[in-house]
Amino acid sequence: MELYKLKRGGALAVTLIIILCLSFWYHSAPNKTMNFKIPTENPKIASQIQREVDEIVNQIESMITKVELLHKDNTTCAEKSKATIVNPKTSYCVGDNLVVQVDVFDYLGNRKTYGGDYLRARISTKELNAGASGKIEDFHNGTYHVHFTLYWEGKIDLSILLKHPSEAVSVLWNTRNSWYGYVDYSGKFTNQNQQTETKCGFDLNKSEELCEYNDERDEEYFYCMKPPSYECDMLTETKSWTSGRSKLTELEATLFDKSSLRVEIPKDFQPVIVTSCNNNTDRKKHEKCGIGMKLEYPSGHFMNNVWIPHACSMKSNHNLEELNACMQGKVIYILGDSTLRQWMLYFQSKLNDMTILNLYESGWAQKIWGIDLKRNMRVSWKRHANPFISSSYQSFREERTIPREIDLIGGHDKTVIVLNIGCHFRSYPVHHYIRRLVNIRRALVRLFRRSPETKVILKTENLSAISNSYEINSDFHGFVHYFVFKLIFKDLNVGFVNGWDMTNAFDAKEVHPPPEYIQNEIDLFMTYIC
């Protein structure tokens, strides 16, 4: 972070004198991008950023079903629920829409009278390695409609999973936004040949002597407990890890046992048989996928493990010669988490003339810089800033949020920026994620003012792995993120790689999908920039 502050307790007269002196210096200094002062606790009128964050939080709040959990028997039970086709037909054609109605019941067999369950829907044909997502419509009365488009011929299976009952959704939302206990941070302070470690994080005891690392423009903050005999600007590295702590009560925890998660809702119908039909054989040709197209869900389907977008045409399976030609002369900044790091590893494995620089860092989250002098090309990956969970120490001195990274890029017609954030924010109150996206949008607006020809590609987060840590890793948090992502970036002139849709259609079992999936993200990326 760019601003360093020292917070001291007490109400001694000397503290008041320091406050007055620093306040005078701050307001008279010509350069305010870096400053050092004692923060106050006086309430302030909400800033424009805070108002934007609050507005989006309120929108999400209105989507969450508020329900009191009394007993698990009164929660949604997948086995008692049912799925039926609305207005079934004897035959279906490629391109037809199919609507499935889901009626949910509790464990006692009572029909639910409210919505808010987290469902996931998918159609597939295993023999064809084909899959597509379904779109959920919630009527908020215990009934849902799932909308599918039948994109290919053959026998198509439909799967509708109850990921979480509405009662668990309410618990996840409340616990996530009520504390910071899921992740612990440690900071390393360095003074010449001496080092010490101390506790860091986003919510430390304000009665302790703290170092506060603030970006006042973007209203981002981070704290460390100030070690004795060290100054705040001596913080050199940070690391973090999941704490294993839980906020759930004993009753709430029963909603997240394996028997209640990812359970398929029974269907009263067989797989659907789809034929080409004469009036559907000549499918309209789409224009090439390009910057400025909307983010949609579903946005395409897989066939033979190849992604086929619905609204545009994507060149698939680029060979090495095409990849080298596409990257010629480009400067590519990849900023994000480990799912974008997979892109960097892909380029590293394919571009034989690219040299990876040794940046003398350690751990999986270290920066990766690749240079190809023959093609005058550079590509780099850098982790997004905290919140970022990495159990190995990473440099704090070079830590910059994505908005600050974008501000340092001049941009030109050979510049490409790819970015994503998401999974690492799931363990924190959602306002952190919203604020970061708001600031990314502002940085992109500034970028396009000075360099409208710079290409920007935004990737939504992937579905997470099947794990036992649903409290912090649940895809419901990702569902909320996707809503926020789409809302904030809806009218920007950027390209989208919809990992949220693509990993569902692919039926990815891990947050880091296999190489055959990554190839499709790279193909879409290259279609955008080449």
Coordinates of C-alpha atoms in Angstrom, one line a residue:
M1 CA 0.0 0.0 0.0
E2 CA 1.2 3.5 -0.6
L3 CA 0.4 5.4 2.6
Y4 CA 2.0 4.6 5.9
K5 CA 0.5 5.6 9.2
L6 CA 1.2 5.1 12.8
K7 CA -1.7 4.9 15.2
R8 CA -0.9 5.6 18.9
G9 CA -3.3 5.3 21.9
G10 CA -3.7 7.7 24.7
A11 CA -4.8 11.3 25.1
L12 CA -1.6 12.9 26.2
A13 CA -1.0 16.6 25.3
V14 CA 2.0 15.7 23.2
T15 CA -0.2 13.6 21.0
L16 CA -2.5 16.6 20.3
I17 CA 0.5 18.7 19.4
I18 CA 1.7 16.0 17.0
I19 CA -1.7 15.8 15.4
L20 CA -1.8 19.5 14.8
C21 CA 1.7 19.6 13.3
L22 CA 1.1 16.7 11.0
S23 CA -2.3 18.0 10.0
F24 CA -0.7 21.4 9.0
W25 CA 2.1 19.5 7.1
Y26 CA -0.4 17.3 5.3
H27 CA -2.5 20.1 4.1
S28 CA 0.4 22.2 3.0
A29 CA 2.6 19.5 1.3
P30 CA 2.6 19.7 -2.5
N31 CA 2.6 15.9 -3.0
K32 CA 0.0 13.9 -1.1
T33 CA 0.4 10.5 -2.7
M34 CA 2.6 9.4 0.2
N35 CA 2.0 10.6 3.7
F36 CA 2.4 9.7 7.4
K37 CA -0.1 10.7 9.9
I38 CA -2.2 9.6 12.9
P39 CA -5.7 8.6 11.8
T40 CA -8.7 9.9 13.8
E41 CA -11.9 8.1 14.6
N42 CA -14.2 11.1 13.9
P43 CA -17.2 10.1 11.7
K44 CA -17.2 11.4 8.2
I45 CA -19.8 11.9 5.5
A46 CA -19.8 8.9 3.2
S47 CA -17.6 9.3 0.2
Q48 CA -18.7 8.6 -3.4
I49 CA -16.9 5.2 -3.3
Q50 CA -18.6 4.3 0.0
R51 CA -22.0 5.2 -1.4
E52 CA -21.4 3.0 -4.4
V53 CA -20.3 0.1 -2.2
D54 CA -23.3 0.6 0.1
E55 CA -25.7 0.7 -2.8
I56 CA -24.5 -2.6 -4.1
V57 CA -24.4 -4.3 -0.7
N58 CA -28.1 -3.2 -0.3
Q59 CA -28.9 -4.8 -3.6
I60 CA -27.4 -8.1 -2.6
E61 CA -29.2 -7.9 0.8
S62 CA -32.5 -7.6 -1.0
M63 CA -31.7 -10.9 -2.8
I64 CA -30.9 -12.9 0.3
T65 CA -33.9 -14.7 1.9
K66 CA -34.1 -13.7 5.5
V67 CA -35.2 -16.8 7.5
E68 CA -34.7 -18.0 11.1
L69 CA -33.2 -21.4 11.4
L70 CA -35.1 -23.5 13.9
H71 CA -34.4 -27.0 12.8
K72 CA -32.8 -28.8 9.9
D73 CA -36.1 -30.5 9.2
N74 CA -37.6 -27.2 8.1
T75 CA -34.9 -26.6 5.5
T76 CA -34.9 -27.5 1.8
C77 CA -34.4 -31.2 1.1
A78 CA -33.2 -32.1 -2.4
E79 CA -34.5 -35.7 -2.2
K80 CA -38.1 -34.4 -1.4
S81 CA -38.1 -31.9 -4.1
K82 CA -38.9 -32.5 -7.8
A83 CA -38.1 -31.3 -11.3
T84 CA -40.5 -31.5 -14.2
I85 CA -40.4 -30.2 -17.8
V86 CA -42.8 -27.4 -18.5
N87 CA -44.9 -28.1 -21.6
P88 CA -43.0 -31.2 -22.6
K89 CA -42.8 -32.1 -26.3
T90 CA -42.5 -35.5 -28.0
S91 CA -39.4 -34.2 -30.0
Y92 CA -36.9 -31.4 -29.7
C93 CA -34.8 -29.6 -32.3
V94 CA -31.3 -28.0 -32.0
G95 CA -31.8 -24.5 -30.8
D96 CA -35.0 -25.1 -28.9
N97 CA -35.5 -23.7 -25.4
L98 CA -36.3 -26.1 -22.6
V99 CA -37.8 -25.0 -19.3
V100 CA -37.7 -27.2 -16.2
Q101 CA -39.8 -26.4 -13.2
V102 CA -38.3 -27.1 -9.7
D103 CA -40.6 -27.3 -6.7
V104 CA -38.8 -27.6 -3.4
F105 CA -39.9 -29.2 -0.2
D106 CA -38.4 -29.5 3.3
Y107 CA -37.3 -32.7 5.1
L108 CA -40.8 -33.2 6.5
G109 CA -42.3 -33.1 3.0
N110 CA -43.8 -29.7 3.4
R111 CA -43.7 -27.4 0.4
K112 CA -41.4 -24.4 0.8
T113 CA -43.1 -21.0 0.5
Y114 CA -40.0 -18.9 -0.1
G115 CA -37.1 -19.0 -2.4
G116 CA -33.4 -18.2 -2.1
D117 CA -32.0 -21.7 -2.5
Y118 CA -28.6 -21.9 -4.3
L119 CA -29.1 -24.2 -7.4
R120 CA -26.8 -25.1 -10.2
A121 CA -28.0 -26.4 -13.5
R122 CA -26.3 -28.1 -16.4
I123 CA -27.0 -30.1 -19.6
S124 CA -24.5 -32.5 -21.0
T125 CA -23.8 -35.4 -23.3
K126 CA -20.9 -37.4 -22.0
E127 CA -20.1 -39.2 -25.2
L128 CA -19.6 -35.8 -27.0
N129 CA -17.8 -34.1 -24.1
A130 CA -20.6 -31.5 -24.5
G131 CA -22.0 -29.3 -21.8
A132 CA -23.8 -26.0 -21.1
S133 CA -25.2 -24.1 -18.2
G134 CA -28.8 -23.5 -17.3
K135 CA -30.2 -20.2 -16.1
I136 CA -32.1 -20.1 -12.8
E137 CA -35.3 -18.1 -12.4
D138 CA -36.5 -17.8 -8.7
F139 CA -40.2 -17.0 -8.2
H140 CA -39.5 -16.6 -4.4
N141 CA -42.3 -19.0 -3.5
G142 CA -40.5 -22.4 -3.5
T143 CA -40.8 -22.7 -7.3
Y144 CA -37.9 -22.2 -9.8
H145 CA -37.7 -22.3 -13.6
V146 CA -34.5 -23.5 -15.1
H147 CA -33.9 -22.3 -18.7
F148 CA -31.8 -24.4 -21.1
T149 CA -31.0 -24.0 -24.8
L150 CA -30.5 -27.3 -26.6
Y151 CA -27.3 -26.6 -28.7
W152 CA -26.5 -30.0 -30.1
E153 CA -27.9 -33.2 -31.4
G154 CA -28.2 -36.4 -29.4
K155 CA -29.3 -37.6 -26.0
I156 CA -29.0 -34.8 -23.5
D157 CA -28.9 -35.3 -19.7
L158 CA -30.1 -32.6 -17.4
S159 CA -28.7 -32.1 -13.9
I160 CA -30.1 -29.7 -11.3
L161 CA -28.1 -29.6 -8.0
L162 CA -29.2 -28.1 -4.7
K163 CA -25.9 -26.6 -3.7
H164 CA -27.3 -24.9 -0.5
P165 CA -30.8 -24.5 0.9
S166 CA -31.9 -20.9 1.4
E167 CA -31.3 -21.3 5.1
A168 CA -27.6 -22.1 4.5
V169 CA -27.4 -19.2 2.1
S170 CA -28.6 -16.9 4.8
V171 CA -26.1 -18.3 7.2
L172 CA -23.2 -18.0 4.7
W173 CA -24.1 -14.3 4.0
N174 CA -24.4 -13.4 7.6
T175 CA -21.2 -15.1 8.8
R176 CA -19.1 -13.8 6.0
N177 CA -20.0 -10.2 6.7
S178 CA -19.8 -10.3 10.5
W179 CA -16.1 -11.0 11.1
Y180 CA -12.5 -11.4 9.8
G181 CA -11.6 -14.7 11.6
Y182 CA -11.2 -17.0 8.6
V183 CA -7.7 -15.9 7.7
D184 CA -4.6 -14.9 9.7
Y185 CA -1.8 -12.6 8.6
S186 CA 1.8 -12.3 9.7
G187 CA 4.1 -9.4 8.8
K188 CA 7.9 -9.4 8.7
F189 CA 9.6 -6.1 9.7
T190 CA 13.3 -5.6 8.7
N191 CA 15.9 -3.2 10.2
Q192 CA 19.3 -3.9 8.6
N193 CA 20.3 -7.4 9.7
Q194 CA 17.5 -7.7 12.3
Q195 CA 14.0 -9.0 11.6
T196 CA 10.8 -9.6 13.6
E197 CA 7.3 -10.9 12.9
T198 CA 4.0 -9.5 14.1
K199 CA 0.3 -10.0 13.6
C200 CA -1.3 -8.2 10.6
G201 CA -4.8 -8.1 9.1
F202 CA -7.8 -6.0 8.2
D203 CA -9.3 -5.8 11.7
L204 CA -6.9 -5.6 14.5
N205 CA -7.4 -4.3 18.1
K206 CA -7.4 -0.5 17.8
S207 CA -6.3 -0.2 21.4
E208 CA -2.9 -1.6 20.4
E209 CA -0.2 0.4 18.8
L210 CA -0.8 -0.2 15.1
C211 CA 0.8 0.5 11.8
E212 CA -1.9 1.5 9.3
Y213 CA -1.2 1.1 5.6
N214 CA -3.8 3.1 3.8
D215 CA -4.6 4.1 0.2
E216 CA -6.7 7.2 0.9
R217 CA -7.8 7.7 -2.7
D218 CA -9.2 4.2 -3.1
E219 CA -10.2 3.8 0.6
E220 CA -8.2 0.6 1.0
Y221 CA -6.5 -0.3 4.3
F222 CA -4.4 -2.9 6.0
Y223 CA -2.9 -3.0 9.6
C224 CA 0.0 -4.6 11.4
M225 CA 0.8 -4.5 15.1
K226 CA 3.8 -2.2 15.5
P227 CA 6.8 -4.1 16.9
P228 CA 9.0 -2.4 19.5
S229 CA 12.0 -0.6 18.0
Y230 CA 10.7 -0.8 14.4
E231 CA 9.2 1.9 12.3
C232 CA 6.0 1.2 10.2
D233 CA 7.9 1.6 6.9
M234 CA 10.1 -1.3 7.9
L235 CA 7.4 -3.8 6.9
T236 CA 8.9 -5.9 4.1
E237 CA 6.9 -9.1 3.7
T238 CA 3.5 -10.6 4.6
K239 CA 2.0 -14.0 4.5
S240 CA -1.4 -15.5 5.3
W241 CA -3.2 -18.7 5.9
T242 CA -6.7 -20.0 6.7
S243 CA -7.2 -20.2 10.4
G244 CA -9.6 -23.1 10.6
R245 CA -11.9 -21.1 12.9
S246 CA -15.6 -21.2 12.3
K247 CA -18.4 -18.8 13.1
L248 CA -21.2 -21.5 12.7
T249 CA -23.3 -22.6 15.6
E250 CA -23.9 -26.4 16.1
L251 CA -27.2 -26.2 14.4
E252 CA -25.9 -24.1 11.5
A253 CA -23.0 -26.6 10.9
T254 CA -25.6 -29.4 10.2
L255 CA -26.5 -27.5 7.0
F256 CA -23.0 -28.1 5.6
D257 CA -22.6 -31.8 6.1
K258 CA -21.9 -33.8 2.9
S259 CA -25.4 -35.2 2.8
S260 CA -26.9 -31.7 2.4
L261 CA -24.5 -30.4 -0.3
R262 CA -24.5 -30.7 -4.1
V263 CA -27.5 -33.1 -4.0
E264 CA -29.3 -33.7 -7.3
I265 CA -33.0 -32.9 -7.4
P266 CA -35.0 -35.9 -8.7
K267 CA -36.4 -35.7 -12.2
D268 CA -39.7 -37.2 -13.4
F269 CA -38.4 -37.4 -17.0
Q270 CA -35.8 -39.2 -19.1
P271 CA -32.9 -37.7 -21.1
V272 CA -34.1 -35.4 -23.9
I273 CA -33.5 -36.6 -27.5
V274 CA -32.6 -33.7 -29.8
T275 CA -32.4 -33.8 -33.6
S276 CA -31.1 -31.2 -36.1
C277 CA -34.5 -30.6 -37.8
N278 CA -34.6 -29.1 -41.2
N279 CA -35.3 -25.5 -40.0
N280 CA -32.3 -25.5 -37.6
T281 CA -29.5 -26.9 -39.8
D282 CA -28.4 -23.6 -41.3
R283 CA -27.1 -21.8 -38.2
K284 CA -26.3 -18.2 -38.6
K285 CA -22.6 -17.3 -38.7
H286 CA -21.5 -14.9 -36.0
E287 CA -19.0 -12.2 -36.1
K288 CA -15.6 -12.7 -34.5
C289 CA -15.6 -12.3 -30.7
G290 CA -14.4 -8.8 -30.0
I291 CA -13.9 -6.2 -27.4
G292 CA -17.2 -4.5 -26.2
M293 CA -19.5 -7.6 -26.2
K294 CA -21.7 -8.1 -23.2
L295 CA -21.1 -10.5 -20.4
E296 CA -23.9 -13.2 -20.6
Y297 CA -24.9 -16.3 -18.7
P298 CA -25.0 -18.8 -20.3
S299 CA -22.5 -17.5 -22.9
G300 CA -21.7 -20.7 -24.8
H301 CA -21.3 -24.4 -24.7
F302 CA -18.7 -27.1 -24.9
M303 CA -18.6 -29.6 -27.7
N304 CA -15.7 -32.2 -27.8
N305 CA -14.1 -30.1 -25.0
V306 CA -14.0 -27.0 -27.4
W307 CA -15.8 -23.8 -26.2
I308 CA -18.3 -22.4 -28.7
P309 CA -19.6 -18.9 -27.7
H310 CA -23.2 -18.2 -28.6
A311 CA -22.9 -14.5 -29.6
C312 CA -19.7 -14.6 -31.6
S313 CA -17.1 -16.8 -33.3
M314 CA -14.0 -18.0 -31.6
K315 CA -10.9 -19.4 -33.3
S316 CA -10.1 -22.6 -31.5
N317 CA -6.9 -24.7 -31.1
H318 CA -4.4 -22.1 -32.1
N319 CA -1.1 -23.7 -33.1
L320 CA 2.3 -22.5 -32.0
E321 CA 2.9 -20.5 -35.2
E322 CA -0.4 -18.6 -34.6
L323 CA 0.4 -18.1 -31.0
N324 CA 3.8 -16.6 -31.8
A325 CA 2.3 -14.3 -34.5
C326 CA -0.4 -13.1 -32.2
M327 CA 2.1 -12.3 -29.4
Q328 CA 4.5 -10.4 -31.7
G329 CA 5.4 -7.0 -30.4
K330 CA 2.8 -7.1 -27.5
V331 CA 3.2 -6.1 -23.9
I332 CA 0.8 -8.3 -21.8
Y333 CA 0.1 -7.6 -18.2
I334 CA -1.7 -10.5 -16.4
L335 CA -2.9 -9.4 -12.9
G336 CA -4.9 -11.6 -10.7
D337 CA -5.0 -15.0 -8.8
S338 CA -3.7 -18.5 -9.5
T339 CA -6.4 -19.2 -12.2
L340 CA -4.8 -16.5 -14.3
R341 CA -1.3 -17.8 -13.3
Q342 CA -2.4 -20.9 -15.3
W343 CA -2.4 -18.7 -18.4
M344 CA 1.2 -17.6 -17.6
L345 CA 2.3 -21.2 -17.2
Y346 CA 0.6 -22.0 -20.5
F347 CA 2.5 -19.3 -22.3
Q348 CA 5.7 -20.5 -20.5
S349 CA 5.2 -24.0 -21.8
K350 CA 4.3 -23.0 -25.4
L351 CA 6.5 -20.1 -26.2
N352 CA 9.9 -21.7 -26.6
D353 CA 11.7 -18.4 -27.4
M354 CA 10.5 -16.7 -24.2
T355 CA 13.0 -16.4 -21.3
I356 CA 11.6 -16.4 -17.8
L357 CA 13.5 -13.9 -15.6
N358 CA 14.8 -14.9 -12.1
L359 CA 13.2 -12.2 -9.9
Y360 CA 14.7 -13.7 -6.7
E361 CA 11.4 -14.4 -5.0
S362 CA 10.1 -17.6 -3.5
G363 CA 6.7 -19.3 -3.2
W364 CA 4.1 -20.1 -5.8
A365 CA 2.8 -16.5 -5.7
Q366 CA 6.0 -14.9 -6.9
K367 CA 5.9 -12.6 -9.9
I368 CA 6.6 -14.2 -13.3
W369 CA 8.1 -12.2 -16.1
G370 CA 8.8 -13.6 -19.6
I371 CA 10.6 -11.8 -22.4
D372 CA 11.0 -12.8 -26.1
L373 CA 13.6 -10.6 -27.6
K374 CA 13.1 -12.2 -31.1
R375 CA 9.5 -11.0 -31.2
N376 CA 9.9 -7.9 -29.0
M377 CA 7.3 -9.3 -26.7
R378 CA 6.8 -9.3 -22.9
V379 CA 4.3 -11.1 -20.8
S380 CA 4.1 -11.1 -17.0
W381 CA 1.9 -12.3 -14.2
K382 CA 1.6 -10.6 -10.8
R383 CA -0.7 -11.5 -7.9
H384 CA -3.4 -9.1 -7.0
A385 CA -2.8 -7.5 -3.6
N386 CA -4.3 -8.4 -0.3
P387 CA -6.7 -10.0 0.4
F388 CA -4.4 -12.8 -1.0
I389 CA -3.9 -16.0 0.8
S390 CA -0.3 -17.4 0.5
S391 CA 1.4 -19.3 3.2
S392 CA 4.9 -18.2 2.0
Y393 CA 6.2 -14.7 2.6
Q394 CA 5.7 -12.3 -0.3
S395 CA 7.2 -8.8 -0.8
F396 CA 5.0 -6.1 0.7
R397 CA 7.2 -3.3 -0.6
E398 CA 6.2 -4.2 -4.2
E399 CA 2.5 -4.8 -3.2
R400 CA 0.1 -2.8 -5.3
T401 CA -3.6 -3.3 -5.9
I402 CA -4.8 -3.7 -9.5
P403 CA -6.0 -0.1 -9.7
R404 CA -2.6 1.1 -8.7
E405 CA -0.9 -1.3 -11.2
I406 CA -3.2 0.0 -14.0
D407 CA -2.3 3.6 -13.1
L408 CA 1.4 2.8 -13.8
I409 CA 0.6 1.5 -17.3
G410 CA 0.9 4.1 -20.1
G411 CA -0.9 1.9 -22.7
H412 CA -0.8 1.8 -26.5
D413 CA -2.2 -0.3 -29.3
K414 CA 0.2 -3.2 -28.4
T415 CA -0.7 -3.2 -24.7
V416 CA -3.0 -5.9 -23.3
I417 CA -4.2 -6.1 -19.7
V418 CA -5.8 -9.2 -18.4
L419 CA -7.2 -9.2 -14.8
N420 CA -9.4 -11.1 -12.3
I421 CA -10.0 -11.2 -8.6
G422 CA -12.5 -13.3 -6.6
C423 CA -11.6 -16.5 -4.8
H424 CA -9.2 -14.9 -2.2
F425 CA -11.9 -12.4 -1.3
R426 CA -14.5 -15.1 -0.3
S427 CA -13.1 -15.2 3.3
Y428 CA -13.8 -11.5 3.9
P429 CA -16.8 -9.2 4.2
V430 CA -18.1 -8.5 0.7
H431 CA -17.5 -4.8 0.8
H432 CA -13.8 -5.5 0.3
Y433 CA -14.5 -7.2 -3.0
I434 CA -17.0 -4.5 -4.1
R435 CA -14.7 -1.6 -3.3
R436 CA -11.8 -3.2 -5.2
L437 CA -13.9 -3.7 -8.3
V438 CA -15.2 -0.1 -8.1
N439 CA -11.6 1.1 -7.9
I440 CA -10.6 -1.2 -10.8
R441 CA -13.4 0.3 -12.9
R442 CA -12.2 3.8 -12.1
A443 CA -8.7 2.9 -13.0
L444 CA -9.8 1.5 -16.3
V445 CA -11.8 4.6 -17.1
R446 CA -8.6 6.6 -16.5
L447 CA -6.7 4.2 -18.7
F448 CA -9.1 4.5 -21.6
R449 CA -9.0 8.3 -21.4
R450 CA -5.2 8.3 -21.9
S451 CA -5.0 5.2 -24.1
P452 CA -8.3 4.1 -25.7
E453 CA -6.5 1.6 -28.0
T454 CA -5.3 -0.5 -25.0
K455 CA -7.1 -3.9 -24.9
V456 CA -8.5 -5.1 -21.6
I457 CA -9.8 -8.6 -20.9
L458 CA -11.7 -9.3 -17.7
K459 CA -12.0 -12.9 -16.4
T460 CA -14.7 -13.9 -14.0
E461 CA -13.7 -16.4 -11.2
N462 CA -14.0 -20.1 -11.6
L463 CA -16.2 -22.5 -9.7
S464 CA -14.3 -23.7 -6.6
A465 CA -13.1 -27.2 -5.8
I466 CA -15.4 -29.7 -3.9
S467 CA -14.1 -29.4 -0.4
N468 CA -15.1 -29.4 3.3
S469 CA -14.5 -25.7 3.7
Y470 CA -17.8 -24.5 2.5
E471 CA -18.0 -21.7 5.0
I472 CA -15.2 -19.8 3.2
N473 CA -15.0 -21.6 -0.2
S474 CA -18.7 -22.0 -1.1
D475 CA -19.5 -21.1 -4.7
F476 CA -22.4 -19.1 -3.3
H477 CA -19.8 -16.4 -2.5
G478 CA -18.7 -16.7 -6.1
F479 CA -22.3 -16.3 -7.2
V480 CA -22.5 -13.0 -5.3
H481 CA -19.2 -12.0 -6.8
Y482 CA -20.5 -12.7 -10.3
F483 CA -23.5 -10.5 -9.7
V484 CA -21.2 -7.7 -8.5
F485 CA -18.7 -8.2 -11.4
K486 CA -21.5 -8.0 -14.0
L487 CA -23.0 -4.9 -12.4
I488 CA -19.8 -2.9 -12.2
F489 CA -18.3 -3.7 -15.6
K490 CA -21.5 -4.0 -17.7
D491 CA -20.9 -1.0 -19.9
L492 CA -17.1 -0.9 -20.2
N493 CA -15.4 -1.4 -23.6
V494 CA -13.6 -4.6 -22.5
G495 CA -13.6 -8.3 -23.4
F496 CA -14.9 -11.0 -21.1
V497 CA -13.7 -14.5 -20.4
N498 CA -16.6 -16.0 -18.5
G499 CA -14.9 -18.5 -16.2
W500 CA -18.0 -18.7 -14.0
D501 CA -20.0 -20.1 -16.9
M502 CA -17.3 -22.0 -18.7
T503 CA -16.2 -24.1 -15.6
N504 CA -19.8 -25.0 -15.0
A505 CA -20.4 -26.0 -18.6
F506 CA -17.1 -28.0 -18.6
D507 CA -18.1 -29.5 -15.2
A508 CA -14.7 -28.7 -13.7
K509 CA -14.0 -30.4 -10.4
E510 CA -11.2 -28.2 -9.2
V511 CA -10.7 -24.4 -9.1
H512 CA -7.7 -25.0 -11.4
P513 CA -9.1 -26.8 -14.4
P514 CA -7.1 -29.2 -16.6
P515 CA -5.0 -28.0 -19.6
E516 CA -7.7 -28.9 -22.2
Y517 CA -10.0 -26.3 -20.4
I518 CA -7.2 -23.6 -20.2
Q519 CA -6.7 -24.0 -23.9
N520 CA -10.2 -22.6 -24.5
E521 CA -9.7 -19.6 -22.3
I522 CA -6.4 -18.9 -24.2
D523 CA -8.2 -19.3 -27.5
L524 CA -10.9 -16.8 -26.6
F525 CA -8.2 -14.4 -25.3
M526 CA -6.3 -14.7 -28.6
T527 CA -9.5 -14.2 -30.6
Y528 CA -9.9 -10.9 -28.7
I529 CA -6.4 -9.5 -29.2
C530 CA -5.2 -10.9 -32.6

